[in-house]
Tab-separated table of C-alpha atoms and ligand atoms in Angstrom:
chain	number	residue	atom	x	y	z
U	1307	UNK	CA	-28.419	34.118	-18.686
U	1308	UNK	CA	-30.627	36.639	-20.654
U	1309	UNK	CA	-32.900	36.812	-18.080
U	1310	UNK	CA	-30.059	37.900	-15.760
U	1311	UNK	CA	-28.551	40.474	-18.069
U	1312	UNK	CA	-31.607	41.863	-18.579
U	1313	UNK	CA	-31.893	42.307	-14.789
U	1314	UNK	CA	-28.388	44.076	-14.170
U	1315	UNK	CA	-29.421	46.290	-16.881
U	1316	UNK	CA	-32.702	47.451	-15.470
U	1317	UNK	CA	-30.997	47.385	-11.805
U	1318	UNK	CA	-27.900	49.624	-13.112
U	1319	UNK	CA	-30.484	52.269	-14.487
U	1320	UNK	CA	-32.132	52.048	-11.296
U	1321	UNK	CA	-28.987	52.681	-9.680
U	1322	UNK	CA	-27.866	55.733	-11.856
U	1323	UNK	CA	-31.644	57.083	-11.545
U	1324	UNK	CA	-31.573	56.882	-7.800
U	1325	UNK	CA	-27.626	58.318	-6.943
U	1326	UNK	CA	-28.932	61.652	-8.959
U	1327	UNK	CA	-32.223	61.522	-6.697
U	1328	UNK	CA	-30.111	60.988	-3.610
U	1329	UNK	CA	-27.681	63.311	-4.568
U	1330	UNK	CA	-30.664	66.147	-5.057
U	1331	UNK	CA	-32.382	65.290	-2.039
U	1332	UNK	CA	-29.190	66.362	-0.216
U	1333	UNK	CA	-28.203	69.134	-1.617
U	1334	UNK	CA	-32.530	70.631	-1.094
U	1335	UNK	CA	-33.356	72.699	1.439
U	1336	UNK	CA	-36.900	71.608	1.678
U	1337	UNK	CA	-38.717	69.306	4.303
U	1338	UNK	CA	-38.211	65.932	3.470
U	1339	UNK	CA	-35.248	66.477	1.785
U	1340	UNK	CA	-32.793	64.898	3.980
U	1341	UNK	CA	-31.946	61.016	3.673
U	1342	UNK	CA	-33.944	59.970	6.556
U	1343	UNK	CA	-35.275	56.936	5.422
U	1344	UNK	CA	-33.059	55.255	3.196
U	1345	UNK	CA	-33.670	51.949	1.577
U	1346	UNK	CA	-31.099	49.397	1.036
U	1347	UNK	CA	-30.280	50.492	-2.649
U	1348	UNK	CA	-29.153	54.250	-1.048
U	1349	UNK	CA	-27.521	52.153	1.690
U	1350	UNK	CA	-25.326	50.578	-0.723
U	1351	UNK	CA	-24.790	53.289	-2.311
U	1352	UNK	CA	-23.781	55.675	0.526
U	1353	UNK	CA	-20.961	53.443	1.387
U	1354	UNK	CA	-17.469	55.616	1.085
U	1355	UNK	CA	-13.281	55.068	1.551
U	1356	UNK	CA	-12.237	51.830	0.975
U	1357	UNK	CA	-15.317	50.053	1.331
U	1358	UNK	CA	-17.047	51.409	-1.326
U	1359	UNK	CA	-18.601	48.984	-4.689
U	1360	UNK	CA	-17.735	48.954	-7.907
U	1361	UNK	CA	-20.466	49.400	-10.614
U	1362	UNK	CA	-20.809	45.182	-10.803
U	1363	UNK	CA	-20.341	44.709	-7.191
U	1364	UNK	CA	-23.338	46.815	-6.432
U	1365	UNK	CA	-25.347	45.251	-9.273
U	1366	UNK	CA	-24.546	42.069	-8.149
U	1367	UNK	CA	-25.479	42.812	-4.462
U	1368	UNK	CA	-29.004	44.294	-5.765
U	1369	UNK	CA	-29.269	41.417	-7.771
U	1370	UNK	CA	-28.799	38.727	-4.699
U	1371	UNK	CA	-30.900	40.907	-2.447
U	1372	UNK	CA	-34.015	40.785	-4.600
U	1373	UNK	CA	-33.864	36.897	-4.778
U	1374	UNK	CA	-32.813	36.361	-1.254
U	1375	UNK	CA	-34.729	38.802	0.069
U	1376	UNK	CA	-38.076	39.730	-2.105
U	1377	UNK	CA	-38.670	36.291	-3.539
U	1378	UNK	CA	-38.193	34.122	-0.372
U	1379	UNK	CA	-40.175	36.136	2.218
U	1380	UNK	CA	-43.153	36.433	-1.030
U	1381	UNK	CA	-43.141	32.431	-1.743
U	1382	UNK	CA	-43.504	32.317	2.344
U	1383	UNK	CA	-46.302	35.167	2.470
U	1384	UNK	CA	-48.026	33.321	-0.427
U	1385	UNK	CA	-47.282	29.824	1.014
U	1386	UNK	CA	-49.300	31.279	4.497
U	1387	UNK	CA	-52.408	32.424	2.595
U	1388	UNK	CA	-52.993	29.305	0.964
U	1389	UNK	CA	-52.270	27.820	4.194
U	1390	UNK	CA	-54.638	29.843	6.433
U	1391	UNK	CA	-57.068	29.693	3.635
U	1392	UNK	CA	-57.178	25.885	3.399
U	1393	UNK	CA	-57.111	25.089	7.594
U	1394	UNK	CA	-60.108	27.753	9.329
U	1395	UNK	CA	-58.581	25.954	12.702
U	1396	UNK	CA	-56.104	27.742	12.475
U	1397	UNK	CA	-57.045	31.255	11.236
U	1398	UNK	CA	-59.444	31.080	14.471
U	1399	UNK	CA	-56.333	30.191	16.516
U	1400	UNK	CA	-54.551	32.981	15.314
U	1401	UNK	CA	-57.922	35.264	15.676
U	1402	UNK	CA	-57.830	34.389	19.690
U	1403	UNK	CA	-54.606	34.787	20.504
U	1404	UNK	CA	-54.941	38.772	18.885
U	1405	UNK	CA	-58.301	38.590	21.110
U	1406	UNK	CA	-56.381	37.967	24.094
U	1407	UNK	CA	-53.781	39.897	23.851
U	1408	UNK	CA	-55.438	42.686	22.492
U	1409	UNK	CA	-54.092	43.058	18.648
U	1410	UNK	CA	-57.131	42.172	17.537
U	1411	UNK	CA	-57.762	45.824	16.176
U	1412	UNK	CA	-55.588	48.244	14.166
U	1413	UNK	CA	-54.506	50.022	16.596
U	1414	UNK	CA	-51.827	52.237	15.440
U	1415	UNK	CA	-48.341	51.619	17.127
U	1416	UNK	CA	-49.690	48.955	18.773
U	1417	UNK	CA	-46.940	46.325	17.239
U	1418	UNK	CA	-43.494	46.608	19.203
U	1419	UNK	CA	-41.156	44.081	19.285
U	1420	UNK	CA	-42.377	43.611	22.582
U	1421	UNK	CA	-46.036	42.672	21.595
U	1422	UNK	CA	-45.185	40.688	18.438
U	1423	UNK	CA	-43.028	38.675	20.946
U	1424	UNK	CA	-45.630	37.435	22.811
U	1425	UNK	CA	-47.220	35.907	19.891
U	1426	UNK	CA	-46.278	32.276	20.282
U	1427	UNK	CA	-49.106	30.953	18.027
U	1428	UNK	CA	-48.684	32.769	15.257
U	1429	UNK	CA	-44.612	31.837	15.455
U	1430	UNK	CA	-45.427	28.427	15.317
U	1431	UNK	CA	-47.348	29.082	12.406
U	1432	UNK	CA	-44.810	30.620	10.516
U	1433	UNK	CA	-42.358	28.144	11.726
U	1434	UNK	CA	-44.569	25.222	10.124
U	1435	UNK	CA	-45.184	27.304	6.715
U	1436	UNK	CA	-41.431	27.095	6.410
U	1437	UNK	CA	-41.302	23.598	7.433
U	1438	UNK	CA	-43.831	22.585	4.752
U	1439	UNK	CA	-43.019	24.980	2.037
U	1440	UNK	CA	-39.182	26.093	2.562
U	1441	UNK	CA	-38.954	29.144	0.014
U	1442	UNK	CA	-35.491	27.940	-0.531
U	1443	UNK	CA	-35.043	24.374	-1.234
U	1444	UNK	CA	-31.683	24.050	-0.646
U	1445	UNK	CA	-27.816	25.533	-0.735
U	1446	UNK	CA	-24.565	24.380	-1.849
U	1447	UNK	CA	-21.026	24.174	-0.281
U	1448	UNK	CA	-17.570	23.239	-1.235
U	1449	UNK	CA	-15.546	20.734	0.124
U	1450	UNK	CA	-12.811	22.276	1.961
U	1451	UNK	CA	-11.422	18.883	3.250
U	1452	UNK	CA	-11.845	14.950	1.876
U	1453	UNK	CA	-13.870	13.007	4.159
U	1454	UNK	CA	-15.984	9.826	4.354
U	1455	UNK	CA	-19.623	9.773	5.415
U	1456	UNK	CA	-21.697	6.155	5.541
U	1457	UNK	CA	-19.105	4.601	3.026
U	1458	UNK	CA	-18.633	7.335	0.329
U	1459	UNK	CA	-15.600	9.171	0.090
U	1460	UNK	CA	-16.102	12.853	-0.458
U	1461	UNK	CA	-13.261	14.418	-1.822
U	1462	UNK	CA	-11.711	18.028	-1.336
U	1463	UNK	CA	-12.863	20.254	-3.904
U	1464	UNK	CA	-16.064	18.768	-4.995
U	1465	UNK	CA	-19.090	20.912	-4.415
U	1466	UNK	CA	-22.508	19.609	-2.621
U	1467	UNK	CA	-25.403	20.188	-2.078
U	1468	UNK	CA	-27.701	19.521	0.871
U	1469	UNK	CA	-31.671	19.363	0.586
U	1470	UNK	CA	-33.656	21.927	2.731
U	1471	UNK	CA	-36.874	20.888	1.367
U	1472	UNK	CA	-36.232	16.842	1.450
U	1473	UNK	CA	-34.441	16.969	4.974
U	1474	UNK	CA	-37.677	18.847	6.109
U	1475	UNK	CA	-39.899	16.390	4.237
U	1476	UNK	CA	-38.034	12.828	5.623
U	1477	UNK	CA	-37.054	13.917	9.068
U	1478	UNK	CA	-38.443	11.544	11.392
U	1479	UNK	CA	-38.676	14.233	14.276
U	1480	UNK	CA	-41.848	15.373	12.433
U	1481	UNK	CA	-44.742	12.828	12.861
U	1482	UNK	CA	-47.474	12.721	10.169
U	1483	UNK	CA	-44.746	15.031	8.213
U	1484	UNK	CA	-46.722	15.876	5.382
U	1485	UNK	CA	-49.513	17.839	7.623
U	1486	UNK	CA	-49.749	21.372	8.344
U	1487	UNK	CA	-50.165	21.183	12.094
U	1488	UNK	CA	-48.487	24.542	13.653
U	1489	UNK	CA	-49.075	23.002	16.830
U	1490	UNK	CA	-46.052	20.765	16.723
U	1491	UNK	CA	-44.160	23.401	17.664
U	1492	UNK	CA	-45.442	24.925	20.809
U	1493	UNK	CA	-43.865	23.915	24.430
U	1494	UNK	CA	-40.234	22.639	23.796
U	1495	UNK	CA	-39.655	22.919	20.596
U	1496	UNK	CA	-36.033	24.629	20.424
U	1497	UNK	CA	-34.275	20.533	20.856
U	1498	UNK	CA	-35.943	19.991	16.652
U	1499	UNK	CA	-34.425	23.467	15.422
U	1500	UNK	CA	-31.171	22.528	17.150
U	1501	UNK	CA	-30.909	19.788	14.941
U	1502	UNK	CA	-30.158	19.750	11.217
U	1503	UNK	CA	-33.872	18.363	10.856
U	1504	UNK	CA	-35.349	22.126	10.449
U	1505	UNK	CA	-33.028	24.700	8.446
U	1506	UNK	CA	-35.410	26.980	6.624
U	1507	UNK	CA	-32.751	29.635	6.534
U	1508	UNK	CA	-29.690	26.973	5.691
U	1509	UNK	CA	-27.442	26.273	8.320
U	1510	UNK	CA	-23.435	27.359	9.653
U	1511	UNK	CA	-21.930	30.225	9.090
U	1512	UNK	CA	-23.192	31.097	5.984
U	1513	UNK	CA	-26.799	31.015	7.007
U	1514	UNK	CA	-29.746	33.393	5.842
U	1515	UNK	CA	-28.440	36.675	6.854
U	1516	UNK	CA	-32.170	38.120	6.943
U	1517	UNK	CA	-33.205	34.995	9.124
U	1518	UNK	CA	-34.766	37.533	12.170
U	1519	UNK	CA	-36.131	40.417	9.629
U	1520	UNK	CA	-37.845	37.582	7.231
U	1521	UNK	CA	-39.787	35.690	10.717
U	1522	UNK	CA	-40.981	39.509	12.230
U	1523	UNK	CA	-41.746	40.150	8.708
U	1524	UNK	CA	-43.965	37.047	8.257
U	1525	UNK	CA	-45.563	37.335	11.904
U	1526	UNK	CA	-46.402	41.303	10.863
U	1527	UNK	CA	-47.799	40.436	7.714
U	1528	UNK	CA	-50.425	37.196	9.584
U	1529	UNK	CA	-50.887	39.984	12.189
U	1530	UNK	CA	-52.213	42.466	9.817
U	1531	UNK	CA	-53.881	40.448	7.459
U	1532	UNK	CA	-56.265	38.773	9.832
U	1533	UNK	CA	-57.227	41.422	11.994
U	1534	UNK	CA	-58.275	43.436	8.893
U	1535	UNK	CA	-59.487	40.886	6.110
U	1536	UNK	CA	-61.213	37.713	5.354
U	1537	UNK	CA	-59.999	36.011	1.710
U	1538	UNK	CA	-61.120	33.454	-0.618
U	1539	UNK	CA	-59.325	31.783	-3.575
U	1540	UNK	CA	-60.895	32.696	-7.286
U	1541	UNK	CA	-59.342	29.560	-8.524
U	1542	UNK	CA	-59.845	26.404	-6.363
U	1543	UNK	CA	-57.439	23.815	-8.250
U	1544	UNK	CA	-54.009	25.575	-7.290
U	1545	UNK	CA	-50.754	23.681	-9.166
U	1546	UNK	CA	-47.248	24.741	-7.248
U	1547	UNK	CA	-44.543	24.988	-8.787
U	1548	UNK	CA	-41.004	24.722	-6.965
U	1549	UNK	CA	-38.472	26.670	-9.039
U	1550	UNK	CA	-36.804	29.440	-8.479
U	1551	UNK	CA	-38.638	29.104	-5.191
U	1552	UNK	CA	-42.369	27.415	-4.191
U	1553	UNK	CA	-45.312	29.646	-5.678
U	1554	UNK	CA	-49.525	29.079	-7.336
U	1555	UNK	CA	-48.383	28.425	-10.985
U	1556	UNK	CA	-51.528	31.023	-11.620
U	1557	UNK	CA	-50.418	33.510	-9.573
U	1558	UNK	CA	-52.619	32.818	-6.617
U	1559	UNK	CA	-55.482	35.174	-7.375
U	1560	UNK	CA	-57.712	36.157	-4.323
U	1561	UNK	CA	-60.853	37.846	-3.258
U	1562	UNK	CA	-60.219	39.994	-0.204
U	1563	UNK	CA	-62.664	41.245	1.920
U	1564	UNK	CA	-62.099	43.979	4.261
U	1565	UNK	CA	-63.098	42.824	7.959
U	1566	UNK	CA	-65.310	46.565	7.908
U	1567	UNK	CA	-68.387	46.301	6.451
U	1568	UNK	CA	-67.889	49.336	5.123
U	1569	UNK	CA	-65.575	48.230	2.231
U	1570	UNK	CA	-65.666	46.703	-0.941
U	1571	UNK	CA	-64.128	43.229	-1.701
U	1572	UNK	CA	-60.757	43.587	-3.734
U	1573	UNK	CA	-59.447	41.494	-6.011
U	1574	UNK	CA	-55.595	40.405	-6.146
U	1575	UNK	CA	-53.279	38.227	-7.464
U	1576	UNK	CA	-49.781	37.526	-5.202
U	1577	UNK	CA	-46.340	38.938	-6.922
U	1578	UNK	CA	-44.337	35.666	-6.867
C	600	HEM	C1	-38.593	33.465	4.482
C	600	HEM	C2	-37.586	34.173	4.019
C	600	HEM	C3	-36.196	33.663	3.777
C	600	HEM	C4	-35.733	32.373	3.666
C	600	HEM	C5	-36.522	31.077	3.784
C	600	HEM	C6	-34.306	32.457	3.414
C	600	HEM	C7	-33.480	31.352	3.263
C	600	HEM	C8	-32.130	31.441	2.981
C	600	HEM	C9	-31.259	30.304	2.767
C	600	HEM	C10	-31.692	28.842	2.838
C	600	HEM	C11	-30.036	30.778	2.505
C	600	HEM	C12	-28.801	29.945	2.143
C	600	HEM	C13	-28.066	29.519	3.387
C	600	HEM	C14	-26.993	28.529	3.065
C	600	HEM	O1	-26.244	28.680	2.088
C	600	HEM	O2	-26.905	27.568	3.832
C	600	HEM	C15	-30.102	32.226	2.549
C	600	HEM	C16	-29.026	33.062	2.339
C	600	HEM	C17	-29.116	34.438	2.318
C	600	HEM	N1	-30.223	35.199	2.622
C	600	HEM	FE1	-32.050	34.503	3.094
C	600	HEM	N2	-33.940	33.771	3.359
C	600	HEM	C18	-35.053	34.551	3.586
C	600	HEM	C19	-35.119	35.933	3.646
C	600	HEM	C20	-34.059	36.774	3.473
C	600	HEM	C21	-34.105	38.217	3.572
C	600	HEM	C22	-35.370	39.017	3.941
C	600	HEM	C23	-32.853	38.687	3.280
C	600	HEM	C24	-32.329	40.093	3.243
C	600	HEM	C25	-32.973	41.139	3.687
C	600	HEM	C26	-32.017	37.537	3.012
C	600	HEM	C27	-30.700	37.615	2.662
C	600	HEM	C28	-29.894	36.522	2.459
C	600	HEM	C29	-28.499	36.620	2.043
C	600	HEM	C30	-27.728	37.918	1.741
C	600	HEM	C31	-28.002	35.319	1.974
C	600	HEM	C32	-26.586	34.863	1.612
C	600	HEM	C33	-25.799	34.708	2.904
C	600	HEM	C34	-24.368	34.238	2.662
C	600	HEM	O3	-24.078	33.665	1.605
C	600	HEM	O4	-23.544	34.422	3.571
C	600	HEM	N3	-32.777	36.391	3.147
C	600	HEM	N4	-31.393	32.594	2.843
């Protein structure tokens, strides 16, 4: 609870430091100073007439966006480096299908929606990374109406919870479940997803809301990384923990090397 109050606090300053920055960029004259690109904090805050937030409701939302949003799509980024790192089969994979389809290089502009949807390999990839290592491990619901399911009576009111991580773990639609094999999902794979057997992003109507934005985020972020970088892990015993969401208990420090030969390595440790 400290922890959290010591977040709304930095996030309301944040919010009081960036309406007077907003406000000035409008009223300047100068280049740039228009609200062109806003981010989601301005977003919120932008919102007029009935529909606008109270102080708490737009801590609260900046608060559930940073977990939701930041800390999932980082455990997943982390979750692929380690993964790439540990299976060269498929980092060449995902090196030939850029060859063929020409995203090999950085070639500015050259990722459209159009291009990154042609990448079937590296979906499957980041479908298995959140098979494997689901970011979120699982949700919560209330019981809206008493039912009975293999012999136990559920009753109204109760709250419960349902596994993402286990469900993924036990499914028997998987075989040889606990391997990282990205090929299990190419051809037909949609019939697993439609199932309860896969739910990364939770499931109904109150589903991950950033579902699309987190998968083009992940298949941007294999894209660019392995057309411009080769890495290597400075610690080679890596310990996971699970909580608040799957991530290198040191951090995952790496040695990156840029693909150029040109450049000098760099060294990094992931965010988590
Ligand atoms: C790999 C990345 C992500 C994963 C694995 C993930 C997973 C999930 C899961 C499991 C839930 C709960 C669904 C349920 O209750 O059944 C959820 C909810 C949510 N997610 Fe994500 N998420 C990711 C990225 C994002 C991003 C990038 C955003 C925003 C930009 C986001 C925003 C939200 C919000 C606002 C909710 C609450 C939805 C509601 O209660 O109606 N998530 N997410």
């Amino acid at each position: 609870m400290l922890a959290r109050k010591r977040l709304i606090d930095e996030i309301g300053a944040s919010l009081k430091g960036k309406a007077r920055k907003d406000a000035m960029a409008r009223e300047s004259n100068e280049p740039g100073g228009s609200l062109l690109f806003q981010d989601a904090m301005s977003r919120l805050l932008d919102v007029q007439g009935e529909d606008s937030l109270s102080d708490s409701e737009l801590k609260d939302l900046c608060l559930e966006l940073l977990f939701a949003g930041h800390a999932t799509t980082a455990s997943a980024a982390t979750s692929l480096l380690l993964q790439l790192h540990k299976h060269r089969k498929v980092l060449s994979k995902i090196q030939s299908e850029l060859e063929d389809l020409d995203l090999d290089q950085d070639v500015e502009g050259d990722l459209t929606m159009a291009s990154l949807s042609r990448l079937e390999y590296i979906a499957a990839v980041v479908k298995e990374v959140l098979r494997l290592s689901p970011p979120v491990g699982g949700a919560y619901r209330t019981v809206l109406k008493s039912f009975t399911l293999k012999g136990y009576h559920i009753p109204a009111g109760w709250t419960l919870g349902y596994s993402i991580r286990d469900t993924q773990h036990m499914s028997n639609l998987f075989p040889n479940v606990d391997t990282f094999d990205p090929d299990r999902w190419l051809g037909n794979s949609s019939s697993r997803e439609d199932k309860f057997d896969y739910l990364p992003f939770g499931g109904g109507t109150r589903s991950c809301v950033g579902k699309e934005f987190a998968k083009l985020f992940l298949k941007v972020f294999i894209v660019e990384v392995v057309r411009s970088c080769s890495w290597n892990l400075i610690n080679n015993n890596v310990t996971m923990s699970y909580l608040p969401v799957p991530h290198p208990v040191d951090g995952l420090p790496l040695r990156f090397s840029a693909s150029s030969s040109a450049s000098k390595d760099h060294q990094v440790a992931s965010d988590v």
